Amino acid sequence: MPAADTSSLGSQATSSSTGRSIFPKGHSFTLDNFSGRDFIVKDFVESLSDSVVPANRRSGPSAQAFDPKPLIRTFEHALHRLAELSGDLEQRENELSGAVRRAEAQHTQNIETLGRKLDQLTESFEHLDTSLNPTSGDNLEAGGNVAVKIGERLEELDRQRTRAEDAKFLIQCWLEISERGELTSLEEVRRHGGGDGKVRCAHIARQLMKISQRLDPDSWSHVNGNGKAVNGVNGVNGREDKHQSTREIIEKFSETLEKDLLKQFDEFYRSANFDSMRECANVLHDFNGGASVVGLFVNQHQFFIDRSQLITEEVGGDAETWERLADPDGEPPGVEPSLQSLVDEVRVVVQQESFVIKRAFPYYEQVLGRFLQRVFQQSIQQRLEMVLEKANAISSLAFLRSLQAARSYINNLVDDLKAHGLTEHPETVSPQITLGLDQQFDDLFVPYFVGSSYIEREKRNLEELYSSLLFKFTIYHSRRRKIPTSYLASLAKSGSEMLASARDAYIDRLDSSDLAPAQKAMLLRVAGLKDADSAKKQNEIEVTEQDGVLSLPNSKRMLKWLAEGVGRGLELSGGSETPRDVSALLNLLLANMGEIYVETALDAGNDFAVFQESAKNEPDLSYLPNLRPAISIMHLMIACIHTVLIPLAASNLTIRRDMEKTTNIAVNRMEEKVNSVMQRTIDVALAWVSKLLANQKKSDFRPRDDALSGGGSWLEMLQTPTCLSIFTFLTHFHTLASHTFDGLNLTTFLTELALGLRTLLLEHFKKFQVNAAGGLMVTKDMTKYTELLRSWPLDNSFQPSLEILSEIGSLFVIGPEALRERLRGGSALVGVEKADLRPYVLRREDAGSVGVQSVLNAL
């Protein structure tokens, strides 16, 4: 019925398209229309509605009455079709459900079948296991155990058969040797037996040798098979020796076998047949421990053949490079080119041959160790010795620098080989090879570090450089000592013996026959000399005043040379000897830079200051600025000692304490000498100021009436001549002090001088009678003195003294009433004892007046 209705509706819709029917054709759809993702119920209903609404009604006026019949019919048709689809869907669902139930039943049946088969397999495995490993006594001989026992028995029988055959063959070979004097059977095995045959020959040859020692002792008592037999009987058991001795025959065969194997090994090596090489190496190792094949591989290596021709070549290099190596102020050029080339080639060859050794030898570590030993002890060591011999012929410094560069470069080679792994590449090298490399590296440089040989070289090098640099300094002082007429001439007064010793040692070194010409030229250049003959003629050496004073650049050069030596020592020797070495270098530094250089100048400055104290003219203070480089050099030296040397002795507390004690003693001695020069300089200045004050005229502060009325020239003077002379001298003194000291040192130095000057001035003004006009001049002088002192960087504690000086000057010019108020404490004189002020008041010309007497009575 639904189908008939659908067809009738469709026929009616068709006829209406030509007739007057307004009912549209019904929709046809399937399950696919509802199974898509794009299906929307609202859209589906709208599509049904739109298909039955006439077009004129959709676009025309809305006054026409609504006709629901088309929609009713359309929805009825759609509902009918949906019901059909629902039935079809339910039928398909039932079919699928049935198929699922059948599949589940089949799956359950399959699982049960597989379970039964698994149980059967487990039972079979347990039965087999029980048969192979019976636990009860009745079944011990049953099953697989019987097969195992049979196999073990067969193997034992095979071994016995092999031993029997070997014993038979060994007896046969011995009979051939003892009766016929030949080894025919063994020769056949050697020629046609291949690798296994040669191994067998090697074993039998060793056994025959033992048999010969026991059964034919006469052949072992002869020298090379000839001579007197034991107990005077020839041959064996009294018979004549018709054939060669068994020992000779066996040894001859062994040599032939060994030569054949070595020849084969060499041929295989040249054709890169590593497996055959390994087979030959195995045979030779079993035959004689492998010494011959290792020796052949190492000694006949192409690297040693090629290098044996080059190793005898002289060490070359251009003269400029060697000159730079010997120049203490230049940077070293690095490792010698021929040694560098050799080490670079060794690096490549060892890495390549490690691969060959690993594949060609079963005992490859032993072979590699022998190869490395030959490389280091023959090639590298011979070239290293030639390079160092050449460097030693240049100078001590060239030797030390070459030794450092060579050791560093070869150490890099060892590190590279360890990192490569060699036979263990790409893994790290084995501990045995690591130990061997370290041992070979240490053996190369042991001769240069035995005992104290290395540090003695370093000390000798520094002593030569220091003596050269200070040679003109010592010559200048020695020469000027004979004529002590000026400061620079008096420098040589102190330390004459020490200077003479250093100078003579330097000249003796230049005359030494073991001093290389290049090193002699370098030492002369450092000393500023033309040739060695001029050094011997000390009186003919031209020196300037600049050669006799301290030089900060030269001190920096000395410290730079020392630092290079210390760094080199740490790299080369190091270890437990470092504290002892740096202690020796410390003593060397203090002796040269401290005693010979700095203390000589300080002693000379001190002596010259003493000489200036009794000088009749204005003292020569030109020595004072030389304290500045002395102090700077001391600071540099102390910083070097505490930063570089003493910390390196931390591992040895005793040596460290000794170094600190030695340093403190030397520094205290130098500081005392600096303080002595400073104090004597102050004494010189105060002595001259005292002499100038002694020249003060009495009329300066008590002018006569005719001087006051003679034209006014006296009144126009700002200060007395004595004050101006002192002002000029002290201004010059301050300038020199400012160039010499700075900071706290300058403040302390000038404050000390100011205190002495204050004392002199206070005592000075107690000596002169002062009238009214003279009091004005006193005030002017005091103002000038205080103005000078205020311009100096004095300590704050001296500031009240400046005010006291000004107030002392005013005591000569103020009236009695003002004087009374001033003395009562209304000024900077507060705290000054009244008795100390009385002498100044008494020097006033009006001291006998009533007003001044009342003031004095109050005091």
CSV table of C-alpha atoms in Angstrom, one decimal, residues 538-682:
chain,number,residue,atom,x,y,z
A,538,GLN,CA,136.4,49.6,33.3
A,539,ASN,CA,138.1,53.0,33.3
A,540,GLU,CA,137.4,53.4,29.6
A,541,ILE,CA,133.7,52.7,29.8
A,542,GLU,CA,131.6,55.8,29.2
A,543,VAL,CA,128.8,56.3,31.8
A,544,THR,CA,126.4,59.1,32.3
A,545,GLU,CA,124.7,60.4,35.4
A,546,GLN,CA,121.6,58.6,34.2
A,547,ASP,CA,123.4,55.3,34.5
A,548,GLY,CA,123.8,55.9,38.2
A,549,VAL,CA,120.2,56.5,39.2
A,550,LEU,CA,117.3,54.1,39.6
A,551,SER,CA,115.2,53.2,36.5
A,552,LEU,CA,111.7,52.0,36.9
A,553,PRO,CA,111.6,50.5,33.3
A,554,ASN,CA,114.7,48.5,34.1
A,555,SER,CA,113.1,47.2,37.3
A,556,LYS,CA,110.1,46.1,35.4
A,557,ARG,CA,112.3,44.2,33.0
A,558,MET,CA,113.9,42.4,35.9
A,559,LEU,CA,110.6,41.4,37.3
A,560,LYS,CA,109.4,40.3,33.9
A,561,TRP,CA,112.4,38.1,33.5
A,562,LEU,CA,111.7,36.6,36.9
A,563,ALA,CA,108.1,36.0,36.2
A,564,GLU,CA,109.0,34.2,32.9
A,565,GLY,CA,111.4,32.0,34.9
A,566,VAL,CA,108.8,31.2,37.5
A,567,GLY,CA,106.1,30.4,35.0
A,568,ARG,CA,108.5,28.2,33.1
A,569,GLY,CA,109.5,26.4,36.3
A,570,LEU,CA,105.9,25.7,37.2
A,571,GLU,CA,105.3,24.2,33.7
A,572,LEU,CA,108.5,22.2,33.5
A,573,SER,CA,109.4,21.0,37.0
A,574,GLY,CA,106.5,21.8,39.4
A,575,GLY,CA,105.7,19.2,42.1
A,576,SER,CA,107.2,19.1,45.6
A,577,GLU,CA,110.3,21.1,44.5
A,578,THR,CA,108.4,24.2,43.7
A,579,PRO,CA,108.7,25.8,47.2
A,580,ARG,CA,112.5,25.3,47.2
A,581,ASP,CA,112.8,26.7,43.7
A,582,VAL,CA,110.8,29.9,44.4
A,583,SER,CA,112.7,30.4,47.6
A,584,ALA,CA,116.0,30.4,45.6
A,585,LEU,CA,114.5,32.9,43.1
A,586,LEU,CA,113.3,35.1,46.0
A,587,ASN,CA,116.8,35.3,47.4
A,588,LEU,CA,118.2,36.1,43.9
A,589,LEU,CA,115.6,38.9,43.5
A,590,LEU,CA,116.3,40.4,46.9
A,591,ALA,CA,120.0,40.3,46.4
A,592,ASN,CA,120.0,42.0,43.0
A,593,MET,CA,117.0,44.3,42.9
A,594,GLY,CA,116.9,44.9,46.7
A,595,GLU,CA,120.5,45.1,47.9
A,596,ILE,CA,122.6,45.9,44.8
A,597,TYR,CA,120.0,48.2,43.1
A,598,VAL,CA,117.6,49.9,45.6
A,599,GLU,CA,119.6,49.8,48.8
A,600,THR,CA,122.7,51.2,47.1
A,601,ALA,CA,120.8,54.2,46.0
A,602,LEU,CA,119.2,54.7,49.4
A,603,ASP,CA,122.5,54.4,51.2
A,604,ALA,CA,124.1,56.9,48.9
A,605,GLY,CA,121.2,59.3,49.4
A,606,ASN,CA,121.5,59.0,53.1
A,607,ASP,CA,125.2,59.7,53.0
A,608,PHE,CA,124.8,62.7,50.8
A,609,ALA,CA,122.1,64.1,53.1
A,610,VAL,CA,124.6,63.8,56.0
A,611,PHE,CA,127.1,65.7,53.9
A,612,GLN,CA,124.7,68.4,53.1
A,613,GLU,CA,124.0,69.1,56.8
A,614,SER,CA,127.4,70.7,57.1
A,615,ALA,CA,127.4,72.5,53.7
A,616,LYS,CA,128.2,76.2,53.8
A,617,ASN,CA,126.0,77.0,50.8
A,618,GLU,CA,122.4,76.2,50.2
A,619,PRO,CA,122.0,72.4,50.4
A,620,ASP,CA,121.8,70.4,47.2
A,621,LEU,CA,118.5,68.5,47.4
A,622,SER,CA,118.8,67.0,43.9
A,623,TYR,CA,119.0,63.5,45.4
A,624,LEU,CA,115.5,63.7,46.9
A,625,PRO,CA,113.5,63.0,43.7
A,626,ASN,CA,115.4,59.7,43.4
A,627,LEU,CA,113.4,58.4,46.3
A,628,ARG,CA,110.3,58.2,44.2
A,629,PRO,CA,111.6,55.5,41.8
A,630,ALA,CA,113.1,53.7,44.8
A,631,ILE,CA,109.7,53.6,46.6
A,632,SER,CA,108.0,52.5,43.3
A,633,ILE,CA,110.5,49.8,42.8
A,634,MET,CA,110.0,48.6,46.3
A,635,HIS,CA,106.3,48.4,45.9
A,636,LEU,CA,106.6,46.5,42.6
A,637,MET,CA,109.0,44.1,44.2
A,638,ILE,CA,106.9,43.5,47.2
A,639,ALA,CA,103.8,43.0,45.1
A,640,CYS,CA,105.6,40.5,43.0
A,641,ILE,CA,106.9,38.6,46.0
A,642,HIS,CA,103.5,38.4,47.7
A,643,THR,CA,101.5,37.7,44.6
A,644,VAL,CA,103.8,35.3,42.7
A,645,LEU,CA,106.5,33.8,44.8
A,646,ILE,CA,105.2,33.3,48.4
A,647,PRO,CA,101.8,31.7,47.3
A,648,LEU,CA,103.8,29.0,45.4
A,649,ALA,CA,105.4,27.9,48.6
A,650,ALA,CA,102.1,27.2,50.4
A,651,SER,CA,102.6,23.5,50.3
A,652,ASN,CA,105.7,23.7,52.5
A,653,LEU,CA,105.0,25.7,55.6
A,654,THR,CA,108.6,25.9,56.7
A,655,ILE,CA,109.9,27.3,53.5
A,656,ARG,CA,107.0,29.7,53.3
A,657,ARG,CA,107.7,31.1,56.7
A,658,ASP,CA,111.4,31.5,55.8
A,659,MET,CA,110.5,33.4,52.7
A,660,GLU,CA,108.1,35.7,54.6
A,661,LYS,CA,110.8,36.3,57.2
A,662,THR,CA,113.4,37.0,54.6
A,663,THR,CA,111.1,39.3,52.7
A,664,ASN,CA,110.1,41.2,55.9
A,665,ILE,CA,113.7,41.7,56.9
A,666,ALA,CA,114.7,43.0,53.5
A,667,VAL,CA,111.6,45.3,53.2
A,668,ASN,CA,112.1,46.7,56.7
A,669,ARG,CA,115.7,47.4,56.0
A,670,MET,CA,114.8,49.3,52.8
A,671,GLU,CA,112.0,51.2,54.6
A,672,GLU,CA,114.3,52.2,57.4
A,673,LYS,CA,116.7,53.5,54.8
A,674,VAL,CA,113.9,55.5,53.1
A,675,ASN,CA,112.9,56.9,56.4
A,676,SER,CA,116.5,57.7,57.2
A,677,VAL,CA,116.8,59.7,53.9
A,678,MET,CA,113.6,61.5,54.6
A,679,GLN,CA,114.5,62.4,58.2
A,680,ARG,CA,118.0,63.5,57.2
A,681,THR,CA,116.5,65.6,54.4
A,682,ILE,CA,114.3,67.3,57.0
